[in-house]
Amino acid sequence: MGMKQRKTISDIVVNGVLLFLCLVWTLPTFGLLVSSFRYKDEVRRTGWWTAFSTQRESETPRFVLDNYLEVLMGRDFTYTSATGAEVRASGDDLSQAFLNSIAVTVPATVIPILIAAFAAYGFAWMDFPGRKVFFTIVVGLLVVPLQIALIPILRDYTLLQLNGTFLAIWLAHTGFGLPLATYLLYNYISNLPRDILESAFMDGASHFTTFIRLILPLSMPALASFAIFQFLWVWNDLLVALVFLGARPDVAVLTQRLQEMVGSRGQDWHLLTAGAFITMILPLTVFFSLQRYFVRGLLAGSVKG
Amino acid sequence: MKRWNIILAVVVAFAMLLTACGPREVDDGEQVVTVFGAFVDEDARRFRESMRPFEERTGISVEYEGSGDFETLILVRVEGANPPDLAAFPQPGLLGDFVKQGHVIDLNDWFDTGYLQQQYDQSWLDMAMMEGPDGEIMSGIWHRANVKSLVWYPIPEFYDAGYTIPETWDEMLALSDQMVADGNVPWCIGIESAGATGWVATDWMEDIMLRTQPVEKYDMWTTGELPFDSPEVKKAAEIMGEIWFNDDYVFGGVPSILTTPFGDAPTPMFDSPPNCFMHRQASFIPAFFPDNVEVGRDVDYFYLPPIDPAFGRPVLGAGDIYGVFNDRPEVREFAEYLTTGESTEFWVKAGGFVSPHNDAPLDWYPTDADRGYAEILQQATTFRFDGSDLMPGAVGAGSFWTGMVDFVSARGENIDSVMRSIDAAWPD
């Protein structure tokens, strides 16, 4: 067997394995997508692959937009009013929840990044007593699970009357996100070339000017990649929002709306298929618009220069 | 300096956001009662509508908040010193935990017993009595009930085939045999429910316990005095097995019981011709029926018949009990409203709701089906709450469920070891 032939075989094996993994990975998502366009009763009765079969028993259309409309517009329901008349009321749509999610996520992404960037710069380039100790504490906080902090923080918020406000959840997410943010950004910022900073100091730049004019622009990849992490984490979060923000309709975020949509007994789970794809839109936009930084950012601090 | 402007703009925008979204300011004059519960979406809307007469009369606004994670969140909130004014518990057992810790207000201090007896049947009041740190207290207000002892059947096919509603358990078994002889499948059973798989079986067990034992034995069973590993409970499991473990009786055969989601289980009843003719499930199940199925036109139900005439017509049910955590004048006023039938009027008329209140007249119910639940409840010789919701979580939402799954997967041959393993999880 020649070298070339052997190489072809190994290529086939490698690509075959990759193809298999991709299939295993994407097939369920594809099934979800197909299900989201199917009629409610069919989602319950048969698997998504039967949507493509040529022999179908039912006369209903193969694909419908019902699920998406119901998720977006809210479900109509009828009831008999006290006077005996049939009243048709439309349910809550997603718009309020969407706005709430944005109101929670954007500040909860920006605040920790700002604070962490300042902190990372301080840890990396400023001399002050106890620098190592403080940094060790920050790294140590990485391993503290946020769940154990829920009840103590809730008690403090009760005293401060912060429960159920957006400020409460911003602060909570900031606190929970800061250790990782500081650590990631420290690794990146501390590896910036010393010469650039020294020449800035030589020209008389203060720490603040250096930070704003040099460090921030240079750290864009790391900032962007952490922004993606934090954004996705906060966007998908249900627990922290439920605890600190609550589920009142005027503050409920998307994940809570989705959970409610299933109904008190889960009877409307077929709506989750469409809901999942709708809630994905914004995170996907954020990811793709920031993704060119993402790969660079993942390597942040991994290679010592 | 362009960059500076951008940063300044961000900071200013941010400050504005902060001030805009600061703590909610409540008008000094406005009184708010907060209610937290497990029901969401459509049910939550109906609840809000039901509270409207109270809000209009008193000016007190009722703020309802519902979450599917109620069980966890209520724990976190009470621990975090941030309890709602009232919480609607679907499981009295969970409320019992808070009563034990002394978090719940004794309603006997607010209402006199005569008034409550006039509003509720005694069995509801008995079920609300729970052991607190300083003795027994009236722990909550019943508001929504649902009936579990129901068997659903497709019409007109059921009658077209010449079948009649069974009045006793033996008649029901004879009917099942007749269906098999006709080439039909009598039962649709499915107990899959993700992390809660098995609860359907626990409902059957409870219904059979109520029909084969005096009610005192049932109460002993739910409080742990009568172990699962006792002849009484084993007998109930065996009676259930006579139906469940007969491949001719169950659509899809016995193995399909474990893999069929409880919500999908009744669907074969609506195939044409029906793939099964009977399905035992609570009054909420129509929410899972296909869109074109209407209760009263395509499907109806009968009362799960008695086994031993000595124990009358027992009914198994469930409901929401509202525990009160904060004592303020407006909370008292609202609690009193909840004890009246008026607080259920809208919901009853909207359908799918059974009122436990004595002053909720039968003609409020919009359909015969809805009225039927209320009648079954009224005609009950005994009413008992879903036992697994009364047992401690480790059993009622743990080993009882998993034990039933093991029991079904072994077709009942491991009855002794299953019952022992359920008992073993009982907290000391």
XYZ file of C-alpha atoms in Angstrom:
733
model
C 0.000 0.000 0.000
C 1.473 3.316 -1.042
C 1.640 6.403 1.094
C -0.957 8.145 -0.970
C -3.453 5.338 -0.669
C -2.957 5.140 3.077
C -3.539 8.848 3.345
C -6.811 8.569 1.418
C -8.032 5.828 3.731
C -7.226 7.804 6.849
C -8.929 10.834 5.304
C -12.044 8.790 4.712
C -11.998 7.491 8.263
C -11.481 10.958 9.758
C -14.112 12.579 7.599
C -16.481 9.679 8.143
C -16.194 10.013 11.895
C -16.654 13.783 11.662
C -19.670 13.387 9.432
C -21.166 10.887 11.847
C -20.620 13.199 14.810
C -22.141 16.115 12.932
C -25.190 14.027 12.093
C -25.646 12.835 15.656
C -25.265 16.423 16.819
C -27.596 18.121 14.379
C -30.254 15.488 13.793
C -32.244 16.200 16.976
C -32.183 19.922 16.235
C -33.360 19.215 12.714
C -36.154 17.055 14.104
C -37.146 19.901 16.378
C -37.241 22.265 13.430
C -39.436 19.897 11.432
C -41.731 19.345 14.417
C -42.128 23.067 14.915
C -43.854 23.286 11.538
C -46.127 20.302 12.054
C -49.726 20.217 13.107
C -50.303 19.806 16.866
C -52.096 16.465 16.776
C -49.507 15.017 14.419
C -46.614 16.069 16.621
C -48.257 14.061 19.383
C -49.088 11.014 17.337
C -46.104 10.378 15.081
C -42.385 11.058 14.853
C -41.109 14.037 12.867
C -39.631 11.841 10.113
C -43.120 10.703 9.121
C -43.773 14.255 7.938
C -41.836 13.348 4.798
C -43.444 9.982 4.120
C -45.462 9.714 0.952
C -48.316 7.826 2.570
C -50.039 10.003 5.102
C -53.323 9.104 6.703
C -54.544 12.546 7.627
C -55.705 15.238 5.257
C -54.275 18.125 7.272
C -51.498 20.063 5.570
C -48.061 18.604 5.991
C -46.540 21.781 7.365
C -48.299 24.681 9.059
C -47.241 27.881 10.802
C -49.739 27.428 13.655
C -47.140 26.818 16.338
C -45.172 29.923 15.426
C -48.273 32.080 15.249
C -49.488 30.820 18.590
C -46.136 31.465 20.233
C -45.744 34.922 18.714
C -49.291 36.212 18.936
C -50.402 34.437 22.075
C -53.086 31.822 22.243
C -56.675 32.891 21.965
C -59.051 31.332 24.372
C -62.743 31.631 24.878
C -64.779 31.643 28.021
C -68.292 32.413 29.035
C -68.535 35.702 30.853
C -70.732 36.379 33.865
C -73.460 37.646 31.570
C -73.425 34.398 29.616
C -71.813 35.759 26.466
C -68.900 34.025 24.779
C -65.818 36.162 25.178
C -62.749 35.654 23.072
C -59.568 36.933 24.620
C -56.109 36.813 23.190
C -53.342 35.494 25.367
C -50.078 37.224 26.089
C -47.710 37.459 23.177
C -43.959 37.267 23.401
C -43.171 40.961 22.882
C -43.185 41.953 26.561
C -41.057 38.950 27.500
C -38.674 39.711 24.638
C -38.207 43.295 25.824
C -37.744 42.117 29.394
C -35.100 39.648 28.280
C -33.215 42.396 26.475
C -33.566 44.733 29.459
C -32.046 42.019 31.631
C -29.388 40.714 29.288
C -27.737 43.825 27.860
C -26.850 45.530 31.158
C -26.057 42.158 32.725
C -23.492 41.681 29.959
C -22.073 45.211 29.824
C -21.655 45.838 33.563
C -19.511 42.789 34.378
C -17.354 43.332 31.295
C -16.648 46.947 32.221
C -15.829 46.139 35.824
C -13.811 43.064 34.897
C -11.753 44.947 32.322
C -10.829 47.599 34.901
C -10.034 44.913 37.433
C -8.006 42.852 34.988
C -5.956 45.893 34.045
C -5.361 46.651 37.698
C -4.265 43.124 38.464
C -2.027 42.994 35.400
C -0.352 46.376 35.246
C -0.695 48.196 38.555
C 1.352 47.603 41.674
C -0.541 47.648 44.902
C -0.180 45.710 48.132
C -2.114 42.457 48.266
C -2.446 42.168 44.509
C -1.677 38.450 44.481
C -3.984 37.738 47.416
C -6.924 39.533 45.817
C -6.348 37.849 42.502
C -6.210 34.441 44.191
C -9.523 35.217 45.874
C -11.076 36.102 42.523
C -9.817 32.866 40.969
C -11.035 30.963 44.003
C -14.533 32.377 43.518
C -14.627 30.660 40.117
C -15.429 27.361 41.775
C -18.216 28.662 44.025
C -21.549 27.522 42.569
C -24.056 30.348 42.319
C -26.874 28.236 43.762
C -25.487 28.460 47.282
C -25.625 32.264 47.091
C -29.291 32.479 46.090
C -30.922 32.489 49.515
C -28.414 34.786 51.289
C -28.591 37.308 48.449
C -32.381 37.090 48.433
C -32.379 37.947 52.145
C -30.179 40.981 51.543
C -32.373 42.082 48.661
C -35.433 41.730 50.876
C -33.831 44.152 53.344
C -32.892 46.545 50.543
C -36.309 46.115 48.886
C -34.631 45.209 45.620
C -36.566 42.015 44.906
C -38.376 41.951 41.612
C -36.416 44.855 40.109
C -34.148 44.769 37.095
C -31.364 46.288 39.156
C -31.449 43.212 41.391
C -30.907 40.787 38.565
C -28.229 42.930 36.905
C -26.268 42.984 40.125
C -26.768 39.265 40.633
C -25.587 38.359 37.144
C -22.702 40.805 37.475
C -21.589 39.182 40.696
C -21.917 35.671 39.336
C -20.119 36.574 36.098
C -17.269 38.676 37.476
C -14.801 35.985 38.591
C -14.682 34.289 35.200
C -14.667 37.626 33.374
C -11.822 39.004 35.468
C -9.798 35.841 35.111
C -10.261 35.587 31.345
C -9.527 39.243 30.704
C -6.545 39.208 33.080
C -4.942 36.411 31.071
C -5.389 38.386 27.896
C -4.484 41.844 29.157
C -1.426 40.706 31.077
C -0.055 39.241 27.841
C -0.214 42.455 25.870
C 3.298 43.552 24.813
C 4.986 45.389 27.648
C 6.749 47.789 25.213
C 3.529 49.421 24.061
C 2.415 50.191 27.576
C 5.820 51.391 28.676
C 6.079 53.814 25.794
C 2.645 55.129 26.686
C 3.710 55.712 30.276
C 6.890 57.337 29.043
C 4.809 59.809 27.048
C 3.094 60.736 30.278
C -0.151 58.822 29.863
C -2.026 58.119 33.064
C -3.355 54.668 33.911
C -6.825 55.755 32.913
C -5.749 57.091 29.516
C -3.707 53.956 28.869
C -6.675 51.801 29.736
C -9.124 53.666 27.555
C -6.859 54.385 24.584
C -4.714 51.275 24.492
C -5.996 48.381 26.536
C -9.650 48.462 25.580
C -9.103 48.577 21.796
C -6.382 45.936 21.987
C -8.543 43.600 24.097
C -11.495 43.659 21.750
C -11.238 39.919 20.907
C -11.249 38.905 24.559
C -14.025 41.359 25.427
C -16.160 40.158 22.534
C -15.735 36.512 23.335
C -16.606 37.030 26.953
C -19.569 39.137 25.872
C -20.840 36.147 23.894
C -20.411 33.822 26.865
C -22.147 36.158 29.272
C -24.889 37.098 26.837
C -25.801 33.487 26.118
C -25.653 32.572 29.784
C -27.936 35.398 30.856
C -30.268 35.016 27.889
C -30.791 31.316 28.599
C -30.974 31.719 32.359
C -34.187 30.718 34.084
C -33.178 30.085 37.690
C -31.621 33.440 38.583
C -34.458 35.306 36.875
C -37.109 33.318 38.718
C -35.475 33.893 42.081
C -34.609 37.577 41.872
C -37.004 38.908 39.279
C -39.988 36.647 39.817
C -42.558 35.557 37.291
C -44.919 38.543 37.288
C -45.986 39.209 33.692
C -44.483 42.707 33.641
C -40.977 41.425 34.383
C -41.023 37.795 33.187
C -38.236 36.990 30.732
C -38.422 34.789 27.644
C -37.346 31.578 29.313
C -40.156 31.983 31.834
C -42.709 32.711 29.132
C -41.613 29.601 27.280
C -41.999 27.539 30.399
C -45.470 28.965 30.991
C -46.512 28.362 27.434
C -46.363 24.626 28.033
C -49.365 25.012 30.323
C -49.965 24.072 33.930
C -49.754 20.372 33.147
C -47.470 20.422 30.134
C -50.386 19.841 27.774
C -49.019 22.281 25.185
C -45.452 21.047 24.939
C -45.660 21.091 21.146
C -45.338 24.896 21.352
C -41.851 24.553 22.762
C -40.580 23.492 19.342
C -41.485 26.822 17.771
C -40.612 28.747 20.930
C -37.101 27.319 20.939
C -36.387 28.596 17.452
C -37.842 32.016 18.150
C -35.791 32.544 21.288
C -32.697 31.406 19.410
C -32.864 34.310 16.966
C -31.233 36.998 19.074
C -28.425 34.884 20.565
C -27.617 33.573 17.086
C -27.431 37.124 15.746
C -25.123 38.106 18.568
C -22.990 35.039 18.052
C -22.567 35.471 14.319
C -21.859 39.173 14.540
C -19.182 38.611 17.175
C -17.937 35.235 16.009
C -14.853 36.457 14.188
C -13.581 37.457 17.621
C -14.711 34.253 19.182
C -11.986 31.878 18.027
C -9.304 34.438 18.746
C -10.862 35.032 22.127
C -10.996 31.362 23.020
C -7.232 31.320 22.738
C -7.059 34.304 25.077
C -4.164 33.788 27.428
C -3.656 30.191 26.367
C -0.321 30.853 24.662
C 2.277 32.682 26.705
C 4.013 35.138 24.410
C -11.917 62.508 21.363
C -14.671 60.752 19.524
C -14.264 57.662 21.658
C -14.785 59.689 24.818
C -18.139 60.819 23.577
C -19.222 57.268 22.979
C -18.198 56.197 26.453
C -19.928 59.190 27.959
C -23.062 58.363 26.004
C -23.012 54.770 27.237
C -22.600 55.856 30.834
C -25.415 58.388 30.585
C -27.731 55.927 28.874
C -26.920 53.456 31.544
C -27.636 55.823 34.382
C -30.971 56.587 32.787
C -31.791 52.906 32.567
C -30.868 52.457 36.204
C -33.158 55.209 37.372
C -35.959 54.045 35.116
C -35.790 50.513 36.375
C -35.185 51.223 40.026
C -37.332 49.730 42.771
C -40.974 49.651 41.842
C -42.765 52.491 43.452
C -46.044 51.576 44.987
C -48.545 54.333 45.489
C -49.041 54.874 49.166
C -52.781 54.448 48.863
C -52.704 51.230 46.871
C -52.949 47.973 48.739
C -51.532 44.887 47.084
C -51.922 41.234 47.979
C -49.402 38.931 46.341
C -50.282 35.351 45.459
C -47.826 32.761 44.210
C -48.857 29.484 42.633
C -48.025 26.685 40.253
C -50.671 27.276 37.617
C -49.709 29.407 34.619
C -50.868 30.776 31.305
C -54.582 30.283 30.710
C -55.250 29.174 34.287
C -53.436 32.230 35.610
C -55.623 34.481 33.501
C -58.742 32.806 34.737
C -57.583 33.241 38.300
C -56.995 36.950 37.720
C -60.447 37.309 36.211
C -61.988 35.530 39.192
C -60.388 38.033 41.531
C -61.798 41.022 39.706
C -65.052 41.375 41.721
C -62.950 41.559 44.879
C -60.590 44.148 43.433
C -63.461 46.315 42.248
C -65.259 46.149 45.566
C -62.313 46.753 47.880
C -59.743 48.607 45.782
C -57.151 46.057 46.870
C -55.254 44.670 43.907
C -54.357 41.004 43.714
C -51.047 40.286 42.072
C -50.756 36.686 40.909
C -47.463 35.156 39.943
C -47.255 31.609 38.608
C -44.318 29.384 37.854
C -43.792 25.801 36.822
C -40.970 25.726 39.366
C -43.294 26.615 42.217
C -42.120 23.784 44.488
C -38.513 24.992 44.440
C -39.177 28.702 44.382
C -41.581 28.813 47.302
C -38.866 27.161 49.363
C -36.278 29.700 48.266
C -38.602 32.632 48.899
C -39.703 31.560 52.346
C -36.084 30.860 53.297
C -35.071 34.194 51.790
C -37.552 36.015 54.073
C -39.510 37.059 51.005
C -42.665 34.918 51.079
C -45.733 35.885 49.059
C -48.804 36.884 51.071
C -50.519 33.678 49.985
C -49.268 30.626 48.126
C -51.453 28.122 46.292
C -50.088 24.671 47.040
C -51.043 21.780 44.753
C -49.476 19.456 47.347
C -50.717 19.815 50.923
C -47.620 17.849 51.974
C -45.380 20.728 50.944
C -47.556 23.228 52.823
C -47.283 20.854 55.784
C -43.502 21.333 55.789
C -43.922 25.097 56.153
C -46.575 24.620 58.833
C -44.138 22.468 60.766
C -41.519 25.230 60.602
C -44.058 27.743 61.899
C -44.196 29.930 58.775
C -47.938 29.599 58.157
C -50.716 31.576 59.822
C -53.436 29.639 61.665
C -56.706 30.512 59.951
C -58.700 29.484 62.990
C -57.520 32.802 64.431
C -59.146 34.624 61.503
C -62.368 32.715 60.913
C -64.677 30.983 63.322
C -65.259 27.293 62.841
C -68.973 27.691 62.272
C -68.373 29.962 59.296
C -65.878 27.559 57.708
C -68.206 24.601 58.239
C -70.883 26.529 56.437
C -68.532 27.216 53.501
C -66.882 23.808 53.158
C -67.643 20.152 53.574
C -66.078 18.754 56.735
C -63.672 16.493 54.809
C -62.026 19.569 53.246
C -61.603 21.211 56.647
C -60.162 18.002 58.092
C -57.620 17.876 55.280
C -56.502 21.436 56.043
C -55.698 20.657 59.687
C -51.950 20.260 60.033
C -49.461 19.866 62.844
C -47.568 23.080 63.622
C -44.942 23.776 66.262
C -47.663 24.826 68.741
C -50.254 22.177 67.920
C -52.734 21.655 65.100
C -53.640 24.633 62.951
C -56.028 25.352 60.097
C -53.315 25.696 57.497
C -55.067 26.963 54.416
C -58.064 27.712 52.231
C -59.251 25.305 49.559
C -60.043 26.945 46.275
C -59.785 24.622 43.274
C -60.604 20.952 43.246
C -60.296 18.271 40.644
C -61.760 14.798 40.593
C -59.530 11.857 39.844
C -61.842 8.844 40.054
C -63.002 9.047 36.448
C -63.003 6.632 33.518
C -63.212 8.175 30.054
C -64.835 6.409 27.105
C -65.479 7.332 23.488
C -69.019 8.059 22.335
C -70.983 7.031 20.371
C -68.775 3.982 19.692
C -69.061 2.770 23.290
C -72.851 2.629 23.090
C -72.915 1.489 19.471
C -70.992 -1.613 20.513
C -73.726 -2.330 23.052
C -71.647 -1.589 26.156
C -73.154 -0.166 29.331
C -71.623 1.874 32.144
C -70.407 -0.512 34.874
C -71.742 0.106 38.371
C -69.288 -2.157 40.195
C -65.652 -3.104 39.757
C -66.657 -6.674 38.810
C -68.979 -5.334 36.149
C -66.083 -3.263 34.852
C -63.886 -6.366 34.608
C -66.737 -8.269 32.908
C -67.093 -5.391 30.467
C -63.358 -5.554 29.766
C -63.660 -9.275 29.030
C -66.608 -8.643 26.763
C -64.583 -6.048 24.857
C -61.744 -8.547 24.411
C -64.250 -11.155 23.202
C -65.513 -8.599 20.658
C -61.996 -8.163 19.354
C -61.565 -4.757 21.003
C -58.972 -3.500 23.443
C -60.537 -2.202 26.666
C -57.851 0.003 28.270
C -55.423 2.722 27.329
C -52.778 3.177 30.006
C -49.646 5.307 29.860
C -47.571 6.523 32.800
C -44.527 8.189 31.236
C -44.121 11.722 32.596
C -40.391 12.537 32.414
C -39.034 12.919 35.967
C -42.463 12.201 37.431
C -43.022 8.908 35.602
C -45.156 6.647 37.733
C -47.634 9.102 39.214
C -50.483 7.708 37.127
C -49.962 4.348 38.804
C -49.978 5.942 42.247
C -53.411 7.420 41.477
C -54.759 3.971 40.603
C -53.313 2.564 43.820
C -54.960 5.319 45.861
C -58.321 4.840 44.167
C -58.188 1.107 44.846
C -57.079 1.623 48.456
C -60.109 3.842 49.057
C -62.334 1.138 47.545
C -60.926 -1.833 49.475
C -60.083 -0.372 52.900
C -61.843 1.777 55.459
C -60.867 5.423 55.125
C -58.958 5.294 58.427
C -56.596 2.768 56.844
C -56.088 5.152 53.913
C -55.193 7.967 56.297
C -52.786 5.688 58.154
C -51.228 4.777 54.831
C -50.638 8.388 53.771
C -49.147 9.284 57.151
C -46.806 6.301 57.165
C -48.456 4.288 59.922
C -49.569 1.598 57.475
C -46.496 0.429 55.533
C -46.559 -0.354 51.821
C -45.294 -3.794 52.766
C -48.629 -4.712 54.337
C -51.377 -7.070 53.111
C -53.740 -4.108 52.584
C -51.489 -2.194 50.200
C -50.282 -5.334 48.425
C -53.866 -6.346 47.812
C -54.493 -2.986 46.112
C -51.427 -3.503 43.910
C -52.669 -6.953 42.939
C -56.116 -5.650 41.999
C -54.438 -3.026 39.827
C -52.258 -5.746 38.282
C -55.306 -7.728 37.184
C -56.026 -4.976 34.682
C -52.554 -3.605 34.001
C -50.699 -6.874 33.472
C -53.161 -8.419 31.055
C -51.806 -8.030 27.531
C -55.300 -8.424 26.093
C -56.592 -5.556 28.215
C -53.980 -2.900 27.491
C -53.574 -1.210 24.117
C -50.017 -1.786 22.904
C -49.432 -4.474 25.519
C -48.033 -4.169 29.020
C -44.563 -2.865 27.998
C -46.133 0.172 26.307
C -47.521 1.386 29.650
C -44.089 2.600 30.711
C -43.203 4.325 27.457
C -46.486 6.063 26.630
C -46.638 9.675 27.901
C -49.669 10.097 30.155
C -50.954 12.941 27.977
C -50.805 10.840 24.806
C -52.291 7.748 26.430
C -55.967 8.604 25.717
C -55.319 9.511 22.056
C -55.959 5.980 20.624
C -59.497 6.260 22.021
C -60.193 8.786 19.261
C -58.932 6.681 16.376
C -61.653 5.364 14.195
C -62.515 2.709 15.101
C -61.308 3.339 18.676
C -58.173 1.427 19.626
C -59.294 1.358 23.234
C -62.530 2.024 25.064
C -61.614 3.080 28.597
C -59.058 5.413 30.141
C -58.868 6.226 33.830
C -57.654 9.774 34.412
C -58.472 12.957 36.326
C -60.760 15.757 35.202
C -57.886 17.744 33.690
C -57.176 15.239 30.906
C -59.421 16.873 28.234
C -56.671 19.504 27.849
C -54.632 16.735 26.220
C -57.334 15.476 23.875
C -56.932 16.229 20.151
C -58.384 19.566 19.045
C -61.452 18.155 17.341
C -62.579 16.111 20.345
C -65.308 17.615 22.467
C -66.287 16.356 25.895
C -69.960 15.383 25.886
C -70.031 14.882 22.117
C -67.093 12.581 21.355
C -66.049 11.442 24.787
C -67.635 11.113 28.196
C -66.722 9.720 31.588
C -68.140 7.581 34.363
C -67.307 7.320 38.036
C -64.671 4.643 38.702
C -66.957 2.040 40.295
C -66.690 0.782 43.884
C -65.057 -2.561 44.661
C -66.502 -3.346 48.101
C -69.993 -1.925 48.775
C -69.048 -1.619 52.450
C -66.966 1.457 51.658
C -69.589 3.397 49.735
C -68.658 5.721 46.903
C -65.245 7.130 47.759
C -63.768 9.839 45.536
C -60.113 10.584 45.034
C -59.262 14.145 44.175
C -56.774 16.935 44.383
C -56.853 20.683 44.664
C -55.060 23.870 45.544
C -54.791 24.922 49.166
C -53.836 28.539 49.858
C -51.484 28.942 52.777
C -51.150 32.434 54.275
C -47.732 33.808 55.199
C -48.300 37.472 56.058
C -50.831 39.078 58.357
C -52.096 42.417 57.058
C -55.670 43.718 57.051
C -55.934 43.475 53.261
C -54.618 39.896 53.320
C -57.327 38.975 55.818
C -59.943 40.533 53.625
C -58.661 38.636 50.594
C -58.467 35.341 52.494
C -62.096 35.730 53.401
C -62.966 36.321 49.758
C -61.240 33.042 48.844
C -63.512 31.141 51.239
C -66.574 32.243 49.274
C -68.015 30.646 46.177
C -68.015 34.072 44.541
C -64.222 33.871 44.214
C -64.633 30.823 41.967
C -67.589 32.003 39.898
C -65.673 33.169 36.857
C -63.427 30.136 36.771
C -66.301 27.701 37.245
C -68.206 29.333 34.407
C -65.112 29.229 32.211
C -65.048 25.449 32.582
C -62.588 22.845 33.802
C -62.901 23.986 37.399
C -64.603 22.337 40.339
C -65.361 24.536 43.302
C -65.055 22.976 46.755
C -67.229 25.742 48.227
C -70.707 24.962 49.452
C -72.081 28.229 48.088
C -71.075 27.576 44.475
C -74.348 26.461 42.870
C -74.408 23.653 40.304
C -75.964 25.838 37.616
C -72.731 27.823 37.357
C -71.096 24.897 35.591
C -71.113 25.562 31.846
C -71.420 21.980 30.585
C -72.875 18.688 31.765
C -69.346 17.362 32.012
C -68.267 20.133 34.362
C -71.424 19.757 36.424
C -70.814 16.015 36.503
C -67.515 16.463 38.365
C -69.224 18.606 40.954
C -72.009 16.055 41.339
C -69.557 13.190 41.778
C -67.874 15.269 44.453
C -71.168 16.009 46.182
C -72.358 12.403 46.067
C -69.097 11.073 47.467
C -69.458 9.203 50.719
C -65.837 9.995 51.428
C -63.441 12.344 49.711
C -59.725 11.944 50.050
C -56.809 13.869 48.669
C -54.296 12.280 46.307
C -52.229 10.253 48.777
C -48.876 10.710 47.085
C -49.252 14.496 47.469
C -49.813 14.012 51.195
C -46.823 11.750 51.754
C -43.374 13.271 52.314
C -41.631 14.192 49.052
C -39.085 11.376 49.331
C -41.933 8.861 49.078
C -44.861 10.645 47.395
C -42.715 12.247 44.699
C -39.912 9.689 44.881
C -39.920 6.047 45.842
C -43.665 5.590 45.274
C -43.229 6.709 41.634
C -40.066 4.722 40.970
C -41.450 1.717 42.842
C -44.490 1.678 40.582
C -42.227 1.813 37.518
C -40.287 -1.215 38.783
C -43.546 -2.941 39.614
C -44.900 -2.466 36.088
C -41.687 -3.376 34.309
C -41.559 -6.697 36.200
C -45.284 -7.243 35.623
C -45.902 -7.307 39.346
C -43.726 -10.310 40.103
C -41.484 -8.314 42.426
C -44.287 -6.987 44.626
C -42.555 -7.756 47.936
C -39.249 -6.116 47.110
C -40.968 -3.101 45.518
C -43.114 -2.458 48.586
C -40.104 -2.794 50.883
C -38.070 -0.373 48.787
C -40.869 2.222 48.865
C -41.039 1.921 52.650
C -37.272 2.284 52.936
C -37.395 5.839 51.567
C -39.793 7.017 54.277
C -38.003 9.698 56.332
C -37.545 8.943 60.028
